[in-house]
């Protein structure tokens, strides 16, 4: 097991220009620059001029033009005390999302687990899954490479392409789930479902595309604060819906059935957490190699663990109330997103919660999925370029 993946290889490449560069597959000079750059696509002169002008405008507004090239030490950000907080807030913003709430609903609704059993399985599944993700996140500062670029040092040039394809499938599926949940929530909020799920999907997809296209600058500047409205909204959801949670009914089934259900739900929560493993280092390549690995590991682990568990428990609580709460049962028959809206707008809440404000918070939760969509969408654009030199000619924004 490597503690500093690709670190020694990268240093050797910088010393010896004759060594193979696994990023671009081209000879490099003593500064790690490519001697024979990748050729640009041949455009008609007028079209090429328009494209160049457009690129200059994007760069002016902080569009990230970098693809799979290694981030050299002099290009890294200055390490300050706030740099240690940024990973914590980044991961919290990405995971405190409705998608994980709907995943938590599977414990009681599909596997017939009690609130206690489902919550315990969710915690330990998240813990096991985030351990690997937290370790991989430390690869970014020490190597300056994206996650699957570092994989070329261990798996080799061509086997890594298979990993890239599998990762793209995972990220695509993950993003599709996010979009569907956002569409379900927006549709449920609209009057009599007048807004179709498809329109809701398109709204969130366009916003996510814009943010992901402008790259890492947006993540480092805006993403750390995206969790604040989500935390407020989900805390209120806890408050107005918790009186319906069924905390006493045990898990259904005999001993073997319950054991199998616990393992199955734990595996699902583990799989959701470990999905970040294929992209964890992507977001920290601009950190200097002097970044303490233990600090990045710890902040990543704690933020992933608490945000996953918090979101899962919201979903577990809502689903546990489905058999005893008619409004929850009717909403769940429509969609999981509608159940979230029902939790906000429950008229039986002892707090006399305002239904209109509840719908507003549901919209906040739906739009909060942008923070969950942004990182995998950003990484998919990078990973696509790892497939080969020809794919690197396609602008990352068009790939996304």
Coordinates of C-alpha atoms in Angstrom, one line a residue:
X1 CA 0.0 0.0 0.0
X2 CA 1.4 3.4 -1.0
X3 CA 1.5 6.2 1.6
X4 CA 2.4 8.8 -1.0
X5 CA 1.1 7.6 -4.4
X6 CA 3.0 8.8 -7.4
X7 CA 5.2 11.2 -5.3
X8 CA 8.5 9.5 -6.0
X9 CA 7.6 8.9 -9.7
X10 CA 6.6 12.5 -10.2
X11 CA 9.9 13.7 -8.7
X12 CA 11.9 11.4 -10.9
X13 CA 10.0 12.7 -14.0
X14 CA 11.0 16.3 -13.1
X15 CA 14.6 15.2 -12.8
X16 CA 14.9 13.1 -15.9
X17 CA 13.1 14.4 -19.0
X18 CA 13.4 11.0 -20.7
X19 CA 11.1 9.3 -18.3
X20 CA 7.6 8.5 -19.4
X21 CA 4.9 11.0 -18.3
X22 CA 1.8 9.0 -17.4
X23 CA -0.5 12.0 -17.6
X24 CA 0.0 13.1 -21.1
X25 CA 2.0 10.2 -22.6
X26 CA 4.5 12.7 -24.0
X27 CA 8.2 13.4 -23.3
X28 CA 8.7 16.2 -20.8
X29 CA 11.5 18.7 -20.2
X30 CA 13.2 19.4 -16.8
X31 CA 10.3 21.5 -15.6
X32 CA 7.7 18.8 -16.3
X33 CA 6.4 20.6 -19.4
X34 CA 5.4 18.7 -22.5
X35 CA 7.9 19.1 -25.4
X36 CA 5.5 18.1 -28.1
X37 CA 2.2 19.6 -27.1
X38 CA -1.1 18.0 -28.1
X39 CA -2.3 19.4 -31.3
X40 CA -5.4 21.6 -31.2
X41 CA -8.4 20.6 -33.4
X42 CA -8.4 22.1 -36.8
X43 CA -11.1 24.7 -37.1
X44 CA -11.8 27.1 -39.9
X45 CA -10.0 30.3 -39.2
X46 CA -13.1 32.4 -38.4
X47 CA -14.6 29.7 -36.2
X48 CA -11.3 29.3 -34.4
X49 CA -11.2 33.0 -33.7
X50 CA -14.6 32.9 -32.2
X51 CA -13.7 29.9 -30.0
X52 CA -10.5 31.6 -28.8
X53 CA -12.5 34.8 -27.9
X54 CA -15.0 32.7 -26.0
X55 CA -12.2 30.9 -24.1
X56 CA -10.7 34.2 -23.1
X57 CA -14.0 35.4 -21.7
X58 CA -14.4 32.2 -19.7
X59 CA -10.9 32.5 -18.3
X60 CA -11.6 36.2 -17.3
X61 CA -14.4 34.9 -15.2
X62 CA -12.4 32.2 -13.4
X63 CA -13.2 29.4 -15.7
X64 CA -10.8 26.5 -14.9
X65 CA -8.9 25.7 -18.1
X66 CA -6.8 22.9 -16.6
X67 CA -7.5 19.4 -17.5
X68 CA -5.5 16.3 -16.4
X69 CA -2.2 18.1 -16.2
X70 CA -0.3 17.9 -12.9
X71 CA -0.5 20.9 -10.6
X72 CA 3.1 21.9 -10.0
X73 CA 4.2 23.1 -6.6
X74 CA 4.4 26.8 -7.6
X75 CA 0.8 26.7 -8.7
X76 CA -0.6 25.5 -5.3
X77 CA -2.5 27.7 -3.0
X78 CA -1.0 29.1 0.2
X79 CA -1.7 27.0 3.2
X80 CA -3.5 28.9 6.0
X81 CA -5.6 27.9 9.0
X82 CA -8.8 28.2 6.9
X83 CA -7.4 25.6 4.5
X84 CA -8.0 23.0 7.2
X85 CA -11.6 24.0 7.5
X86 CA -12.3 24.0 3.8
X87 CA -12.3 20.2 3.4
X88 CA -14.7 19.8 6.3
X89 CA -17.2 22.3 4.9
X90 CA -16.7 21.0 1.4
X91 CA -17.7 17.4 2.2
X92 CA -20.5 18.6 4.5
X93 CA -22.0 20.6 1.7
X94 CA -21.7 17.8 -0.7
X95 CA -23.3 15.1 1.5
X96 CA -26.0 17.0 3.5
X97 CA -28.4 16.5 0.7
X98 CA -31.8 15.0 -0.1
X99 CA -30.3 12.1 -2.0
X100 CA -28.9 10.7 1.2
X101 CA -32.2 11.3 3.0
X102 CA -34.0 9.1 0.4
X103 CA -31.3 6.5 0.8
X104 CA -31.9 6.4 4.5
X105 CA -35.6 5.7 3.8
X106 CA -34.7 2.3 2.5
X107 CA -33.9 1.0 5.9
X108 CA -37.5 0.9 7.3
X109 CA -39.4 1.0 4.0
X110 CA -37.6 -1.8 2.1
X111 CA -35.7 -3.8 4.7
X112 CA -38.3 -3.4 7.5
X113 CA -35.7 -2.3 10.0
X114 CA -36.5 -0.5 13.2
X115 CA -35.3 3.1 13.7
X116 CA -32.5 1.9 16.0
X117 CA -31.2 -0.9 13.8
X118 CA -31.3 1.3 10.6
X119 CA -29.5 4.2 12.4
X120 CA -26.8 1.9 13.7
X121 CA -26.2 0.3 10.3
X122 CA -26.2 3.7 8.6
X123 CA -23.5 5.0 11.0
X124 CA -21.2 2.0 10.7
X125 CA -21.7 1.7 6.9
X126 CA -20.8 5.4 6.6
X127 CA -17.7 5.0 8.8
X128 CA -16.3 2.0 6.9
X129 CA -16.9 3.7 3.5
X130 CA -15.4 7.0 4.5
X131 CA -12.2 5.5 5.8
X132 CA -11.0 4.7 2.3
X133 CA -12.3 8.0 0.9
X134 CA -10.4 10.0 3.5
X135 CA -7.2 8.1 2.8
X136 CA -7.5 8.7 -1.0
X137 CA -8.2 12.4 -0.4
X138 CA -4.6 12.8 0.9
X139 CA -3.2 11.7 -2.5
X140 CA -4.1 15.1 -4.0
X141 CA -1.6 17.4 -2.2
X142 CA 1.3 15.0 -2.3
X143 CA 1.0 14.1 -6.0
X144 CA -0.7 17.1 -7.6
X145 CA -2.7 14.6 -9.7
X146 CA -6.3 13.8 -10.0
X147 CA -7.4 10.5 -8.4
X148 CA -7.5 8.3 -11.5
X149 CA -4.2 9.9 -12.8
X150 CA -2.5 8.6 -9.7
X151 CA -4.1 5.2 -10.4
X152 CA -1.8 5.0 -13.5
X153 CA 1.2 4.5 -11.2
X154 CA -0.3 1.4 -9.6
X155 CA -2.7 -0.1 -12.2
X156 CA -0.8 0.9 -15.4
X157 CA -1.8 2.9 -18.4
X158 CA -4.5 0.7 -20.0
X159 CA -6.1 -0.9 -16.9
X160 CA -6.7 2.6 -15.6
X161 CA -8.9 3.3 -18.6
X162 CA -11.2 0.6 -17.5
X163 CA -11.4 2.2 -14.0
X164 CA -12.2 5.5 -15.7
X165 CA -15.1 4.0 -17.6
X166 CA -16.5 2.3 -14.4
X167 CA -16.1 5.6 -12.5
X168 CA -17.9 7.5 -15.2
X169 CA -20.8 5.1 -15.0
X170 CA -20.9 5.5 -11.2
X171 CA -20.8 9.3 -11.4
X172 CA -23.4 9.3 -14.1
X173 CA -25.8 7.1 -12.1
X174 CA -25.2 9.1 -9.0
X175 CA -26.0 12.4 -10.8
X176 CA -29.1 10.9 -12.3
X177 CA -30.4 9.9 -8.9
X178 CA -29.8 13.4 -7.6
X179 CA -31.6 15.0 -10.5
X180 CA -34.6 12.7 -10.2
X181 CA -34.9 13.4 -6.5
X182 CA -34.7 17.2 -7.1
X183 CA -37.4 16.9 -9.8
X184 CA -39.6 14.9 -7.5
X185 CA -39.4 17.5 -4.7
X186 CA -40.0 20.5 -7.0
X187 CA -43.0 18.7 -8.6
X188 CA -44.4 17.9 -5.2
X189 CA -44.1 21.5 -4.1
X190 CA -45.9 22.8 -7.1
X191 CA -49.7 23.2 -7.0
X192 CA -51.3 19.9 -7.8
X193 CA -48.0 18.7 -9.4
X194 CA -48.3 21.3 -12.1
X195 CA -44.5 21.4 -12.5
X196 CA -43.5 18.1 -14.1
X197 CA -40.5 16.1 -12.7
X198 CA -38.7 16.6 -16.1
X199 CA -38.8 20.4 -15.8
X200 CA -37.5 20.2 -12.2
X201 CA -34.7 17.9 -13.4
X202 CA -33.7 20.4 -16.2
X203 CA -33.6 23.3 -13.8
X204 CA -31.2 21.7 -11.3
X205 CA -29.1 20.1 -14.2
X206 CA -28.5 23.5 -15.8
X207 CA -27.5 25.1 -12.5
X208 CA -25.1 22.2 -11.8
X209 CA -23.6 22.4 -15.2
X210 CA -22.8 26.1 -14.9
X211 CA -21.1 25.6 -11.5
X212 CA -19.1 22.5 -12.5
X213 CA -17.9 24.2 -15.8
X214 CA -16.4 27.1 -13.9
X215 CA -14.4 24.5 -12.0
X216 CA -12.4 24.3 -8.7
X217 CA -12.6 28.0 -8.0
X218 CA -16.4 27.7 -7.4
X219 CA -15.9 24.7 -5.1
X220 CA -13.2 26.5 -3.0
X221 CA -15.2 29.7 -2.8
X222 CA -18.9 28.8 -2.7
X223 CA -19.1 25.1 -1.8
X224 CA -17.9 25.5 1.8
X225 CA -21.0 27.6 2.5
X226 CA -23.6 25.6 0.7
X227 CA -24.3 23.4 3.7
X228 CA -25.7 26.3 5.8
X229 CA -29.2 26.5 4.2
X230 CA -29.2 22.7 4.1
X231 CA -28.4 22.3 7.7
X232 CA -31.1 24.9 8.7
X233 CA -33.7 23.2 6.5
X234 CA -33.0 19.6 7.7
X235 CA -32.9 20.8 11.3
X236 CA -36.3 22.3 10.9
X237 CA -37.5 19.1 9.2
X238 CA -36.3 17.1 12.2
X239 CA -38.2 19.4 14.5
X240 CA -41.6 19.4 12.6
X241 CA -41.6 15.7 11.7
X242 CA -39.9 13.9 14.6
X243 CA -43.2 13.6 16.6
X244 CA -44.3 11.1 13.9
X245 CA -41.1 8.9 14.1
X246 CA -41.7 5.3 15.2
X247 CA -38.9 4.7 17.7
X248 CA -40.4 1.6 19.3
X249 CA -41.5 -0.9 16.7
X250 CA -38.8 -3.6 16.3
X251 CA -37.4 -4.9 13.0
X252 CA -39.7 -7.3 11.2
X253 CA -38.8 -10.9 10.5
X254 CA -37.1 -13.8 12.1
X255 CA -33.5 -13.7 13.3
X256 CA -31.9 -14.6 10.0
X257 CA -34.1 -12.3 8.0
X258 CA -33.3 -9.3 10.3
X259 CA -29.6 -10.1 10.1
X260 CA -29.7 -10.2 6.4
X261 CA -31.6 -6.9 6.3
X262 CA -29.1 -5.3 8.5
X263 CA -26.2 -6.4 6.4
X264 CA -27.9 -5.3 3.2
X265 CA -28.7 -1.8 4.5
X266 CA -25.2 -1.4 5.9
X267 CA -23.8 -2.4 2.6
X268 CA -25.9 0.2 0.8
X269 CA -24.8 3.0 3.1
X270 CA -21.2 1.8 2.8
X271 CA -21.4 1.8 -1.0
X272 CA -22.9 5.3 -1.1
X273 CA -20.0 6.6 1.0
X274 CA -17.2 4.8 -0.8
X275 CA -18.4 6.1 -4.1
X276 CA -16.4 9.3 -3.4
X277 CA -13.2 7.2 -3.5
X278 CA -12.7 7.5 -7.2
X279 CA -12.7 11.3 -7.0
X280 CA -11.6 12.2 -3.5
X281 CA -8.2 13.6 -4.4
X282 CA -9.6 15.7 -7.3
X283 CA -10.6 18.5 -5.0
X284 CA -7.3 19.0 -3.2
X285 CA -4.7 19.0 -5.9
X286 CA -4.2 22.7 -5.4
X287 CA -3.1 22.1 -1.8
X288 CA 0.7 22.2 -1.3
X289 CA 2.6 19.0 -0.7
X290 CA 3.4 20.3 2.8
X291 CA -0.3 19.7 3.8
X292 CA -0.3 17.3 6.8
X293 CA -2.0 14.1 5.6
X294 CA -3.4 13.4 9.0
X295 CA -5.2 16.8 9.1
X296 CA -6.8 16.2 5.6
X297 CA -7.6 12.6 6.5
X298 CA -9.3 13.6 9.8
X299 CA -11.3 16.6 8.5
X300 CA -12.5 14.5 5.5
X301 CA -13.5 11.5 7.8
X302 CA -15.4 13.6 10.3
X303 CA -17.2 15.7 7.8
X304 CA -18.3 12.7 5.7
X305 CA -19.3 10.7 8.7
X306 CA -21.5 13.2 10.4
X307 CA -23.1 14.5 7.2
X308 CA -24.0 11.1 5.9
X309 CA -25.3 10.0 9.3
X310 CA -27.4 13.1 9.8
X311 CA -29.0 12.8 6.4
X312 CA -29.6 9.1 6.7
X313 CA -31.3 9.5 10.1
X314 CA -33.8 12.1 8.6
X315 CA -34.8 9.6 6.0
X316 CA -35.0 6.7 8.5
X317 CA -37.2 8.7 10.7
X318 CA -39.6 9.8 7.9
X319 CA -39.8 6.2 6.6
X320 CA -40.5 4.8 10.0
X321 CA -43.6 6.9 10.2
X322 CA -45.1 5.8 6.9
X323 CA -47.3 3.0 8.4
X324 CA -48.7 5.2 11.1
X325 CA -49.0 8.6 9.3
X326 CA -51.6 8.7 6.4
X327 CA -50.1 11.8 4.8
X328 CA -46.6 10.2 4.8
X329 CA -48.0 7.0 3.3
X330 CA -49.8 8.9 0.5
X331 CA -46.7 11.0 -0.2
X332 CA -44.4 8.0 -0.3
X333 CA -46.8 6.3 -2.8
X334 CA -46.1 9.3 -5.1
X335 CA -42.3 9.5 -4.7
X336 CA -39.5 9.7 -2.1
X337 CA -39.2 13.4 -2.9
X338 CA -42.8 13.9 -2.1
X339 CA -42.3 12.3 1.4
X340 CA -39.7 14.9 2.1
X341 CA -42.1 17.6 1.2
X342 CA -44.8 15.9 3.4
X343 CA -42.4 16.1 6.3
X344 CA -42.1 19.8 5.9
X345 CA -45.8 20.5 5.4
X346 CA -47.4 18.1 7.9
X347 CA -50.5 19.8 9.3
X348 CA -50.5 17.6 12.4
X349 CA -47.2 19.0 13.7
X350 CA -47.6 20.3 17.2
X351 CA -45.5 23.3 16.2
X352 CA -48.3 24.6 13.9
X353 CA -45.7 24.9 11.2
X354 CA -46.6 27.2 8.3
X355 CA -47.2 25.1 5.1
X356 CA -46.1 27.8 2.7
X357 CA -42.7 28.2 4.5
X358 CA -42.4 24.4 4.6
X359 CA -42.7 24.3 0.8
X360 CA -40.1 27.1 0.6
X361 CA -37.7 24.9 2.7
X362 CA -38.4 22.0 0.4
X363 CA -37.3 24.0 -2.6
X364 CA -34.1 25.0 -0.7
X365 CA -33.5 21.2 -0.1
X366 CA -34.1 20.5 -3.8
X367 CA -31.7 23.2 -5.0
X368 CA -29.2 22.1 -2.3
X369 CA -28.7 19.0 -4.5
X370 CA -26.6 21.2 -6.7
X371 CA -23.9 21.0 -4.0
X372 CA -24.1 17.2 -4.2
X373 CA -24.2 17.2 -8.0
X374 CA -21.3 19.6 -8.5
X375 CA -18.3 17.5 -7.4
X376 CA -19.2 14.3 -9.3
X377 CA -20.0 16.4 -12.4
X378 CA -16.7 18.2 -12.2
X379 CA -14.8 15.0 -11.7
X380 CA -16.5 13.3 -14.6
X381 CA -15.3 16.0 -17.0
X382 CA -11.7 15.4 -15.7
X383 CA -12.0 11.6 -15.8
X384 CA -13.2 11.7 -19.4
X385 CA -9.9 13.3 -20.4
X386 CA -8.0 10.5 -18.7
X387 CA -9.1 8.1 -21.4
X388 CA -6.5 9.4 -23.8
X389 CA -4.9 12.3 -25.7
X390 CA -7.8 12.7 -28.2
X391 CA -10.3 13.1 -25.4
X392 CA -8.1 15.9 -23.9
X393 CA -8.8 18.0 -27.0
X394 CA -12.5 18.3 -26.0
X395 CA -13.0 21.3 -23.7
X396 CA -14.0 20.1 -20.2
X397 CA -17.2 22.3 -20.2
X398 CA -18.5 20.5 -23.3
X399 CA -17.8 17.1 -21.7
X400 CA -19.7 18.0 -18.6

